[in-house]
Amino acid sequence: MRFTDHLYVHNLGKLKKIRTHGKRLAITSLILLVASSCLSLQREDEVASNISPNVEPTNTLTPSLTPTPTETPTPSLTPTATPTSTPTPTPTPTTEPILFTGDPIGATRREAEPSGRTRCGEVDTLDFPMDPPDAARFARGGRDFGVFRSRYDKYHAGEDWWKSGGVLGEPVYSIGNGRITYAQPNGWGRDKGVIIIEHIFNDGRKVLSFYGHLDEESFEVFYGECVARGQLLAKVGNPRTPPHLHFEMRTHAPDQTLGGYWDIDPTTAGWIWPSMRIWEERVRAQKGVRWVRPFENTGIEPIGRLPSGRFAILEDSTFISVDLETGRGVEFLTFLEEPTNAAISDGKLFVTQEDDVGLIYNFKENNLLDINPIGQFPTQPARNQLIPRPGGGVVIAAQDGLTGIDANGNRLWRVELNSQLLDTVTLNETIYISTIGDNEAIWQIPWRGAPESVIDFTGKLQASGQRVWVYGETGLHYLNLNDQTPNLQTVATYDEINLGRSSLTALGNGNVLLAHVDGNDQRLIVYDTENRRTWERSLRDLGRSNFTLANLMGSPYLVSESAASASSDLSLYELDIETDQLTKILEAGTRFAYPIDSWLYPLDTDSFLVNTGGGPMTLFDPKSAE
Ligand SMILES: [Zn+2]
């Protein structure tokens, strides 16, 4: 079971994460709490649970070391300042809209040209079989692949496509260029006609699409015929069940109907999750996409770079190291139960579980396939975040306090709290943490010292130059670090900020960029280091979205995530402040009605690792997308 959440961004070299799993609900509910208008909580049990791949554990947990914590005095809360307010006018909703450009999926479309491999042309991209290209009007359907139906005592080998109001007589289209390998108006007898199409990709891969419950009078295509993406095939007929399209994708049986159900998990017998595969191919075809890692499950989390240069992700209970050149992964560590958290700090992997012992693994010396913990550290069960400390070790940010752990697992200090982590940023080897709850505060943790509470105030954090920007529920502020005691200065005040849908990022010149959502409008705003609002454009044309800003090598990017009733969409935009343009450079989506565990991880290789919530993961190079 997982819960919806806002996409989050990892800062290069400074992990800034908001966990989204059920077990990490602490932070999720916290963001939802801040963002009263976030998408509604929704259980995900009905999707995908029966089609996870069987994972062969490569290593099971056998803790053997005993922790030896060292105690140091507990600092008490001593707020040192209160914000001084210098309000600037709230912007009016009349701000000029930003200019939108870019159509990364549209740019992949081209005429079907026959080649030596295929006389019917190769696949350029795939569209959806009803209401193409995006199935935007289909509020339902396209999300029941692999579900068990007790009526048949079998698993659904396809997706049923329908919408309220009915789909009898609705046109059905080819999802891509291909050749008809089966077309029988009576293929399913009383359950009507069936068409199967073979599609060939430019790398030689083949896939079949299957369309069932078609009206026998409406067939527009014949066996052996070439069809183009978006070509009309037939209309939805009137089977014994209420009219709908039964849509499959598979790698086997180009001329067999096979009944639409299978005794066991259909993915083990050559069926593919159709809408997942369509989105995967749509992403793969876009410029700048280096590789696509097919959807495996909804719970993929980024952990960080390993000393080998590979990238560690956590999929449920299994750590996988991904080759950033190819996207291929190797499982290197599997736990019996899903770890509650993990972080890489100075080449060591710190892992916490549902008990009070955390484990440390060393990647500097260990062979990836032979991993045993080199140490342990004291922790609290669940509900925590691990923040890498400059110089090694981690800070455990849990509901009941902050704990410093050194590189060998020793406890350095502990502060009791009743708060949750909201955000964290690292500047000049000092970690800044904002917490929310009974002890709402910003904490400063110097590399060699214990945490000090800087101020009783909280918000999302970003660091640039000598400033820690604080984006709170009432406006934008910064921590003035030049004075004897750090104090909070107010840059701008706003009404009704929806912090959960808003975001901030530091620009290369020390300025800060906001993707700001309030009761009036949603807009991009730049403030400079003189606290002036120097640029502002409305994002109202984007509709209701959650916004996340990221910075890759000094250039700003915006991610917008939106959800309709049966689909969610993730779009990455490049922002050019000089020309007031927001260019869409990557588009991904799912047939889930809500985003699940989406994230964006800027890499020092000038690329983003992008995980579409509940969809494919991709390495994306914005520069080669232009
Ligand atoms: Zn069906």
XYZ file of C-alpha atoms and ligand atoms in Angstrom:
627
model
C 0.000 0.000 0.000
C 1.383 3.375 -0.940
C 0.242 6.910 -0.764
C 0.272 9.752 -3.173
C 2.772 12.511 -2.719
C 4.418 15.450 -4.286
C 7.424 14.787 -6.450
C 10.700 15.623 -4.813
C 14.156 16.604 -5.923
C 17.543 15.536 -4.761
C 20.218 18.166 -4.610
C 23.463 17.229 -6.172
C 25.682 15.866 -3.448
C 23.267 16.885 -0.753
C 20.485 14.477 -0.311
C 17.200 16.208 0.207
C 14.461 13.706 0.253
C 10.920 13.272 1.234
C 10.077 9.632 1.594
C 6.737 8.575 0.295
C 6.207 4.983 1.255
C 3.540 3.907 3.668
C 6.203 3.128 6.213
C 7.548 6.624 5.745
C 4.145 8.141 6.074
C 5.466 10.571 8.648
C 6.883 12.843 6.015
C 4.179 12.210 3.478
C 1.392 13.190 5.787
C 3.434 16.142 6.834
C 3.644 17.430 3.303
C -0.024 16.723 2.815
C -0.668 18.599 5.999
C 1.152 21.627 4.709
C -0.503 21.166 1.340
C -4.118 21.006 2.287
C -5.014 20.913 -1.384
C -2.725 18.036 -2.331
C -4.234 15.156 -4.211
C -6.377 12.940 -2.087
C -4.898 9.957 -0.318
C -5.667 6.834 -2.189
C -4.843 3.224 -1.689
C -3.094 1.503 -4.509
C -3.768 -2.102 -3.522
C -5.822 -2.846 -6.602
C -2.972 -2.048 -8.948
C 0.036 -4.125 -9.741
C 0.167 -6.096 -6.534
C -0.053 -9.403 -8.315
C 2.395 -8.718 -11.073
C 5.566 -7.877 -9.215
C 8.454 -9.923 -10.479
C 9.736 -12.711 -8.305
C 12.956 -11.535 -6.781
C 15.608 -14.021 -5.877
C 17.220 -12.624 -2.739
C 20.938 -12.226 -3.128
C 21.678 -11.614 0.490
C 19.630 -11.915 3.642
C 20.157 -9.945 6.727
C 22.194 -11.371 9.603
C 23.168 -8.618 12.009
C 26.002 -9.664 14.265
C 27.554 -6.555 15.738
C 26.449 -4.813 18.904
C 26.155 -1.043 18.981
C 28.132 0.910 21.544
C 26.550 4.345 21.660
C 28.387 7.243 23.171
C 26.234 9.838 24.875
C 26.776 13.563 24.910
C 24.604 16.175 26.646
C 21.304 17.029 25.073
C 21.137 20.654 23.928
C 17.899 22.379 24.795
C 15.772 24.429 22.457
C 17.019 28.015 22.464
C 15.505 30.058 19.697
C 17.636 33.094 19.066
C 15.531 35.371 16.942
C 12.132 36.089 15.534
C 11.456 37.171 11.973
C 11.385 40.849 11.196
C 8.693 41.537 8.697
C 9.206 43.868 5.754
C 6.251 42.971 3.550
C 6.270 43.574 -0.160
C 3.005 43.839 -2.072
C 1.226 40.627 -2.907
C 1.294 40.180 -6.672
C -1.959 40.528 -8.513
C -3.295 37.704 -10.672
C -2.687 39.809 -13.756
C 0.942 38.770 -14.170
C 1.797 37.982 -17.779
C 1.662 34.273 -18.548
C 4.898 32.516 -19.399
C 5.323 31.364 -23.003
C 4.940 27.634 -23.391
C 6.800 25.809 -26.146
C 7.915 22.260 -26.823
C 6.088 19.059 -27.700
C 8.541 16.226 -27.009
C 6.101 13.430 -27.865
C 4.822 15.202 -30.972
C 8.427 15.567 -32.142
C 8.801 11.770 -32.174
C 5.982 11.288 -34.697
C 6.864 10.662 -38.333
C 5.476 8.930 -41.412
C 5.565 5.134 -41.383
C 8.406 4.288 -43.743
C 8.878 0.663 -44.782
C 12.389 -0.642 -44.293
C 14.193 -3.899 -44.970
C 13.061 -5.190 -41.619
C 9.413 -4.376 -42.048
C 7.365 -3.601 -45.101
C 4.758 -1.943 -42.866
C 7.144 0.567 -41.303
C 8.751 0.828 -37.913
C 7.167 2.126 -34.755
C 7.858 5.825 -34.199
C 5.903 6.158 -30.959
C 2.787 4.571 -29.500
C -0.596 6.159 -28.872
C -3.523 4.843 -26.859
C -6.133 2.641 -28.599
C -9.101 4.832 -27.706
C -9.236 8.628 -27.884
C -5.676 8.806 -29.261
C -3.098 10.052 -28.822
C -3.434 10.489 -25.051
C -6.790 8.917 -24.102
C -7.399 12.157 -22.253
C -11.197 11.857 -22.342
C -11.184 8.353 -20.928
C -11.864 8.946 -17.288
C -11.876 5.211 -16.644
C -10.321 2.164 -18.131
C -6.815 1.107 -18.911
C -5.886 0.132 -15.402
C -7.008 -3.432 -14.650
C -4.196 -5.485 -16.149
C -3.248 -8.568 -14.149
C -6.164 -8.357 -11.717
C -7.638 -11.625 -10.464
C -11.292 -12.175 -11.391
C -12.960 -14.786 -9.212
C -15.735 -15.007 -11.817
C -13.261 -16.751 -14.128
C -10.833 -17.868 -11.415
C -8.131 -16.337 -13.623
C -6.009 -13.241 -14.145
C -6.910 -10.504 -16.619
C -4.411 -10.606 -19.482
C -5.316 -7.134 -20.745
C -6.913 -3.827 -19.852
C -10.571 -2.966 -20.262
C -11.144 0.450 -21.823
C -14.447 2.181 -21.201
C -15.839 5.419 -19.824
C -18.960 6.593 -18.132
C -21.772 7.003 -20.640
C -20.688 3.835 -22.438
C -18.419 3.104 -25.370
C -20.672 1.076 -27.684
C -19.751 2.134 -31.231
C -16.700 4.160 -30.110
C -13.831 3.944 -32.610
C -10.737 1.875 -31.816
C -7.385 2.815 -33.349
C -4.053 1.133 -33.969
C -1.575 2.106 -31.248
C 1.310 2.141 -33.733
C 2.538 1.385 -37.226
C 2.345 -2.340 -37.942
C 0.901 -5.282 -39.803
C -2.391 -7.086 -39.096
C -1.638 -10.678 -38.032
C -5.242 -11.569 -37.126
C -8.598 -9.968 -38.003
C -11.756 -11.996 -37.322
C -15.169 -10.303 -36.927
C -16.271 -13.470 -35.076
C -12.968 -14.165 -33.369
C -14.575 -14.262 -29.938
C -17.970 -15.626 -31.054
C -20.687 -14.018 -28.963
C -18.012 -11.785 -27.463
C -17.397 -10.275 -30.895
C -14.436 -9.488 -33.094
C -10.694 -9.526 -32.509
C -7.778 -7.779 -34.266
C -4.076 -8.405 -33.569
C -1.275 -6.195 -34.934
C 2.466 -6.800 -35.006
C 4.669 -3.737 -34.345
C 8.411 -3.646 -35.044
C 10.736 -1.092 -33.432
C 13.824 0.339 -35.070
C 16.046 -1.804 -32.823
C 14.282 -4.954 -34.053
C 12.076 -5.530 -31.003
C 8.602 -6.826 -31.815
C 5.397 -6.494 -29.862
C 1.774 -7.388 -30.555
C -1.307 -5.307 -29.754
C -4.678 -7.024 -29.351
C -8.139 -5.459 -29.631
C -11.190 -7.485 -28.508
C -15.019 -7.113 -28.276
C -15.121 -5.292 -31.647
C -18.342 -4.855 -33.625
C -18.256 -7.426 -36.452
C -19.901 -5.027 -38.948
C -17.379 -2.264 -38.355
C -14.077 -3.922 -39.372
C -11.969 -1.516 -41.446
C -8.855 -3.706 -41.813
C -7.932 -7.167 -43.109
C -5.365 -9.854 -42.351
C -1.917 -8.943 -43.665
C -2.703 -5.266 -44.188
C -0.298 -2.512 -43.116
C -1.753 0.012 -40.663
C -0.442 3.321 -39.383
C -0.471 4.639 -35.833
C -3.866 6.198 -35.190
C -5.597 4.357 -38.079
C -9.225 3.340 -37.449
C -9.520 -0.437 -36.942
C -13.151 -1.022 -35.916
C -15.738 0.081 -33.348
C -16.564 -1.288 -29.923
C -19.245 -3.984 -30.229
C -21.871 -5.425 -27.950
C -20.521 -8.547 -26.203
C -22.184 -10.424 -23.328
C -20.503 -8.049 -20.874
C -21.200 -4.293 -20.991
C -19.461 -2.894 -24.095
C -15.765 -2.139 -23.676
C -12.479 -2.631 -25.497
C -10.405 -5.511 -24.172
C -6.869 -4.404 -25.018
C -3.768 -6.577 -24.668
C -0.107 -6.282 -25.468
C 1.940 -9.480 -25.748
C 4.992 -11.028 -27.278
C 3.406 -14.347 -28.264
C 0.465 -15.788 -30.232
C 0.133 -13.367 -33.195
C -2.915 -15.261 -34.518
C -4.641 -16.616 -31.393
C -7.342 -14.988 -29.268
C -6.570 -16.963 -26.055
C -9.642 -15.794 -24.148
C -8.377 -12.661 -22.408
C -7.472 -14.380 -19.125
C -4.648 -16.565 -17.885
C -4.359 -19.075 -15.035
C -1.357 -17.385 -13.476
C 0.323 -13.978 -13.606
C 0.073 -13.167 -17.342
C 3.482 -11.445 -17.355
C 5.066 -14.870 -16.823
C 3.511 -16.121 -20.077
C 4.265 -13.376 -22.600
C 1.741 -10.667 -21.749
C 2.742 -7.075 -21.088
C 1.063 -4.406 -18.993
C -0.369 -2.392 -21.942
C -0.612 1.194 -20.740
C 2.721 0.890 -18.898
C 4.347 -0.304 -22.096
C 2.761 2.448 -24.177
C 4.124 5.095 -21.814
C 7.504 3.377 -21.682
C 7.808 3.501 -25.475
C 6.569 7.084 -25.609
C 9.294 8.084 -23.153
C 11.949 5.992 -24.934
C 11.246 7.750 -28.251
C 11.817 11.259 -26.872
C 15.000 13.171 -27.577
C 17.468 13.344 -24.708
C 16.329 10.025 -23.237
C 19.451 7.881 -22.774
C 17.680 4.776 -21.519
C 14.413 3.682 -19.996
C 14.132 1.262 -17.139
C 10.760 -0.449 -17.512
C 8.226 -0.111 -14.743
C 8.777 -2.710 -12.036
C 6.819 -1.453 -9.077
C 5.610 1.754 -7.539
C 8.107 1.896 -4.694
C 11.406 2.793 -6.367
C 13.512 5.195 -4.326
C 16.808 6.859 -5.155
C 19.557 6.261 -2.595
C 22.582 7.844 -4.261
C 25.863 7.337 -6.096
C 28.036 4.415 -5.079
C 31.823 4.802 -5.102
C 31.826 2.684 -8.291
C 29.881 5.447 -10.063
C 26.780 3.265 -10.288
C 23.552 4.532 -8.781
C 21.779 2.788 -5.921
C 17.997 2.518 -5.853
C 15.760 0.712 -3.413
C 12.893 -1.346 -4.835
C 10.768 -2.578 -1.939
C 13.233 -4.702 0.062
C 15.993 -4.899 -2.516
C 18.875 -2.545 -3.198
C 19.836 -2.410 -6.868
C 22.889 -0.761 -8.358
C 22.085 0.750 -11.741
C 24.660 1.264 -14.475
C 24.120 4.885 -15.517
C 25.369 4.114 -19.036
C 22.809 1.435 -19.806
C 20.151 1.550 -17.077
C 20.738 -2.109 -16.301
C 20.615 -3.020 -12.632
C 22.188 -5.608 -10.361
C 20.548 -6.606 -7.103
C 23.117 -6.376 -4.344
C 21.300 -6.485 -1.030
C 17.887 -7.853 -0.094
C 16.206 -7.512 3.266
C 13.452 -9.710 4.648
C 11.387 -6.610 5.323
C 11.456 -3.320 3.514
C 14.050 -0.994 5.069
C 12.532 2.152 6.535
C 15.282 4.320 5.149
C 18.720 4.362 3.585
C 21.401 6.885 2.694
C 24.896 6.826 1.241
C 27.410 8.891 3.174
C 31.085 8.988 2.245
C 30.866 5.691 0.378
C 29.005 3.847 3.130
C 25.388 2.742 2.998
C 23.363 3.380 6.165
C 20.122 1.419 6.444
C 17.383 1.555 9.058
C 14.667 -1.028 9.592
C 11.607 -1.608 11.724
C 13.722 -2.094 14.849
C 16.244 -0.092 16.840
C 19.385 -1.246 15.056
C 20.634 0.402 11.887
C 23.260 -1.233 9.672
C 26.309 0.138 7.871
C 27.762 -1.334 4.670
C 31.051 -0.266 3.186
C 31.209 0.090 -0.597
C 34.748 1.335 -0.754
C 36.176 -2.111 -0.179
C 33.304 -4.542 -0.491
C 32.501 -6.618 -3.499
C 28.921 -5.740 -4.472
C 27.899 -9.380 -4.472
C 29.341 -10.259 -1.083
C 28.037 -7.748 1.377
C 27.978 -7.965 5.123
C 27.401 -5.091 7.500
C 30.572 -3.526 8.869
C 28.807 -1.830 11.749
C 25.592 -0.948 13.487
C 24.097 2.169 14.935
C 21.295 2.907 17.386
C 18.110 4.221 15.822
C 14.370 4.343 16.408
C 11.928 2.133 14.530
C 10.490 3.638 11.339
C 9.485 7.251 10.807
C 12.922 8.639 10.216
C 15.057 10.302 7.601
C 18.762 9.737 7.156
C 20.725 12.830 6.184
C 24.379 12.309 5.192
C 26.787 14.283 7.384
C 29.646 16.112 5.709
C 32.692 13.989 6.496
C 30.734 10.757 7.022
C 27.957 9.366 9.162
C 24.344 10.443 9.171
C 21.852 12.566 11.040
C 18.745 10.581 11.918
C 15.766 12.900 11.842
C 12.890 11.109 13.550
C 9.609 12.213 15.078
C 11.081 12.047 18.596
C 14.411 13.707 17.923
C 17.580 14.298 15.993
C 20.522 11.943 16.431
C 24.052 12.317 15.117
C 25.830 9.111 14.033
C 29.470 9.067 13.019
C 30.983 7.073 10.153
C 31.521 4.076 12.455
C 28.006 4.026 13.882
C 28.752 5.787 17.177
C 26.159 8.123 18.579
C 27.567 11.638 18.722
C 24.650 13.559 20.189
C 20.905 13.493 20.498
C 18.200 16.184 20.737
C 14.721 15.209 21.925
C 11.915 16.681 19.834
C 8.312 16.144 18.933
C 8.539 17.159 15.294
C 9.010 15.813 11.837
C 11.544 16.755 9.229
C 10.174 19.152 6.648
C 13.310 19.885 4.659
C 17.085 19.924 4.822
C 19.931 21.609 3.007
C 23.705 21.648 3.470
C 25.798 24.820 3.198
C 29.489 25.149 4.112
C 29.536 21.728 5.800
C 26.653 22.760 8.013
C 23.339 20.932 7.767
C 20.175 23.011 8.114
C 16.988 21.194 9.016
C 13.453 22.523 9.207
C 10.960 20.649 11.357
C 7.220 20.791 11.695
C 5.066 19.691 14.592
C 5.207 20.657 18.269
C 8.749 21.984 17.861
C 8.556 23.940 14.652
C 12.065 25.201 14.084
C 15.088 25.539 11.870
C 18.148 23.726 13.193
C 21.759 24.266 12.353
C 24.124 21.298 12.698
C 27.795 22.206 12.245
C 30.052 19.414 11.054
C 31.752 19.042 14.417
C 28.967 20.083 16.720
C 25.537 19.303 18.073
C 22.372 20.881 16.658
C 21.351 24.363 17.673
C 17.870 25.660 17.167
C 18.251 28.855 15.135
C 14.694 30.065 15.096
C 11.121 28.935 15.801
C 10.048 29.059 12.199
C 9.795 26.489 9.444
C 9.642 26.174 5.682
C 11.221 24.615 2.645
C 14.967 25.330 2.410
C 17.480 26.159 -0.313
C 21.045 27.418 -0.028
C 22.861 29.814 -2.313
C 25.941 31.920 -1.650
C 25.839 32.724 2.033
C 22.090 32.457 2.382
C 19.700 29.761 3.449
C 16.387 30.672 1.849
C 13.307 29.724 3.849
C 10.003 29.442 2.018
C 7.346 29.316 4.692
C 3.586 29.337 4.744
C 3.480 33.134 4.888
C 6.291 34.127 2.573
C 9.922 34.010 1.558
C 12.668 34.617 4.100
C 16.344 33.927 4.519
C 18.638 33.081 7.381
C 21.172 35.838 7.809
C 24.340 33.949 8.669
C 26.614 37.008 8.852
C 25.535 38.222 12.281
C 26.805 36.795 15.571
C 23.596 34.815 15.923
C 21.815 33.724 12.753
C 18.523 35.519 12.318
C 15.614 35.385 9.927
C 15.009 38.210 7.441
C 11.769 38.523 5.513
C 11.928 39.039 1.758
C 8.254 38.864 0.812
C 4.958 37.965 2.404
C 2.083 36.242 0.655
C -1.396 35.130 1.589
C -2.628 31.557 1.387
C 0.561 29.941 0.152
C 0.007 26.345 -0.858
C 3.450 25.185 0.170
C 2.766 21.580 -0.771
C 2.316 22.496 -4.431
C 5.054 25.158 -4.376
C 8.812 24.819 -4.689
C 12.030 26.869 -4.665
C 15.503 26.516 -6.086
C 18.660 28.599 -5.870
C 19.906 30.098 -9.119
C 23.597 30.246 -9.990
C 23.841 34.000 -9.336
C 22.680 33.730 -5.731
C 19.106 34.601 -6.618
C 16.203 32.350 -5.779
C 13.426 31.087 -8.041
C 10.000 30.199 -6.675
C 7.273 28.104 -8.260
C 4.682 29.783 -6.111
C 1.084 28.699 -5.612
C -1.237 30.857 -3.561
C -4.920 31.703 -3.392
C -4.597 34.105 -6.336
C -2.496 32.346 -8.918
C 0.414 30.063 -9.606
C 3.539 31.722 -10.912
C 7.303 31.685 -11.251
C 9.038 34.449 -9.283
C 12.703 35.437 -8.978
C 14.074 37.348 -5.983
C 17.602 38.683 -6.036
C 20.069 39.015 -3.172
C 18.893 42.606 -2.614
C 15.459 41.128 -1.824
C 13.917 42.590 -4.968
C 11.368 40.735 -7.035
C 13.112 40.911 -10.402
C 10.978 38.615 -12.576
C 7.547 37.078 -12.473
C 5.394 35.097 -14.912
C 2.093 33.336 -14.412
C 1.809 29.557 -14.688
C -1.963 29.634 -14.767
C -2.056 28.007 -18.233
C -0.591 24.848 -16.756
C -3.770 24.134 -14.815
C -3.753 22.542 -11.436
C -0.348 20.969 -10.913
C 2.207 20.269 -8.254
C 5.428 22.108 -9.040
C 8.981 21.105 -8.308
C 11.975 23.199 -9.300
C 15.403 21.777 -9.916
C 18.767 23.165 -10.850
C 21.146 21.272 -13.108
C 24.559 22.852 -13.608
C 23.132 26.316 -12.936
C 20.124 26.031 -15.263
C 16.619 26.007 -13.786
C 14.058 23.326 -14.613
C 10.438 22.941 -13.644
C 8.570 19.696 -13.160
C 4.820 19.847 -13.235
C 2.784 16.877 -12.075
C -0.903 16.761 -12.649
C -3.528 14.087 -12.296
C -6.838 13.507 -14.029
C -9.366 10.912 -12.994
C -7.535 7.982 -14.616
C -4.115 9.254 -15.558
C -1.255 11.276 -14.226
C 1.260 13.279 -16.153
C 4.794 14.392 -15.393
C 6.323 17.096 -17.577
C 9.834 18.492 -17.332
C 10.380 22.026 -18.610
C 13.501 24.025 -19.245
C 13.126 27.616 -18.085
C 14.671 30.543 -19.933
C 14.159 33.656 -17.819
C 15.690 35.953 -20.478
C 13.110 35.008 -23.101
C 10.217 34.231 -20.714
C 9.950 30.725 -22.141
C 9.118 27.427 -20.581
C 10.001 24.625 -23.000
C 8.613 21.164 -22.388
C 11.509 18.761 -22.939
C 10.225 15.508 -21.442
C 6.776 14.089 -20.935
C 5.854 10.910 -19.092
C 2.704 9.530 -17.561
C 0.747 6.608 -16.211
C -2.799 5.305 -16.146
C -2.816 5.822 -12.394
C -5.142 8.510 -11.154
C -2.442 9.925 -8.905
C 1.339 10.213 -9.001
C 3.200 7.677 -6.891
C 6.759 8.165 -5.698
C 7.881 10.450 -8.510
C 11.336 11.918 -8.160
C 14.006 13.808 -10.007
C 17.691 13.345 -9.201
C 20.191 15.775 -10.758
C 23.444 13.950 -11.537
C 26.888 15.481 -11.899
C 26.940 14.038 -15.425
C 24.670 16.881 -16.604
C 21.665 14.551 -16.610
C 18.594 13.892 -14.552
C 17.464 10.550 -13.281
C 13.688 10.828 -13.567
C 11.304 8.366 -11.974
C 7.739 8.751 -13.168
C 5.523 7.904 -10.237
C 4.263 4.425 -11.011
C 5.884 4.432 -14.449
C 9.258 4.088 -16.102
C 12.545 5.490 -14.829
C 14.819 7.232 -17.288
C 18.182 8.922 -17.613
C 17.513 12.199 -19.349
C 20.063 14.598 -20.803
C 18.357 17.999 -21.272
C 21.123 19.364 -23.483
C 20.675 16.675 -26.135
C 16.905 17.195 -26.064
C 17.239 20.661 -27.577
Zn -10.923 -7.620 -20.491
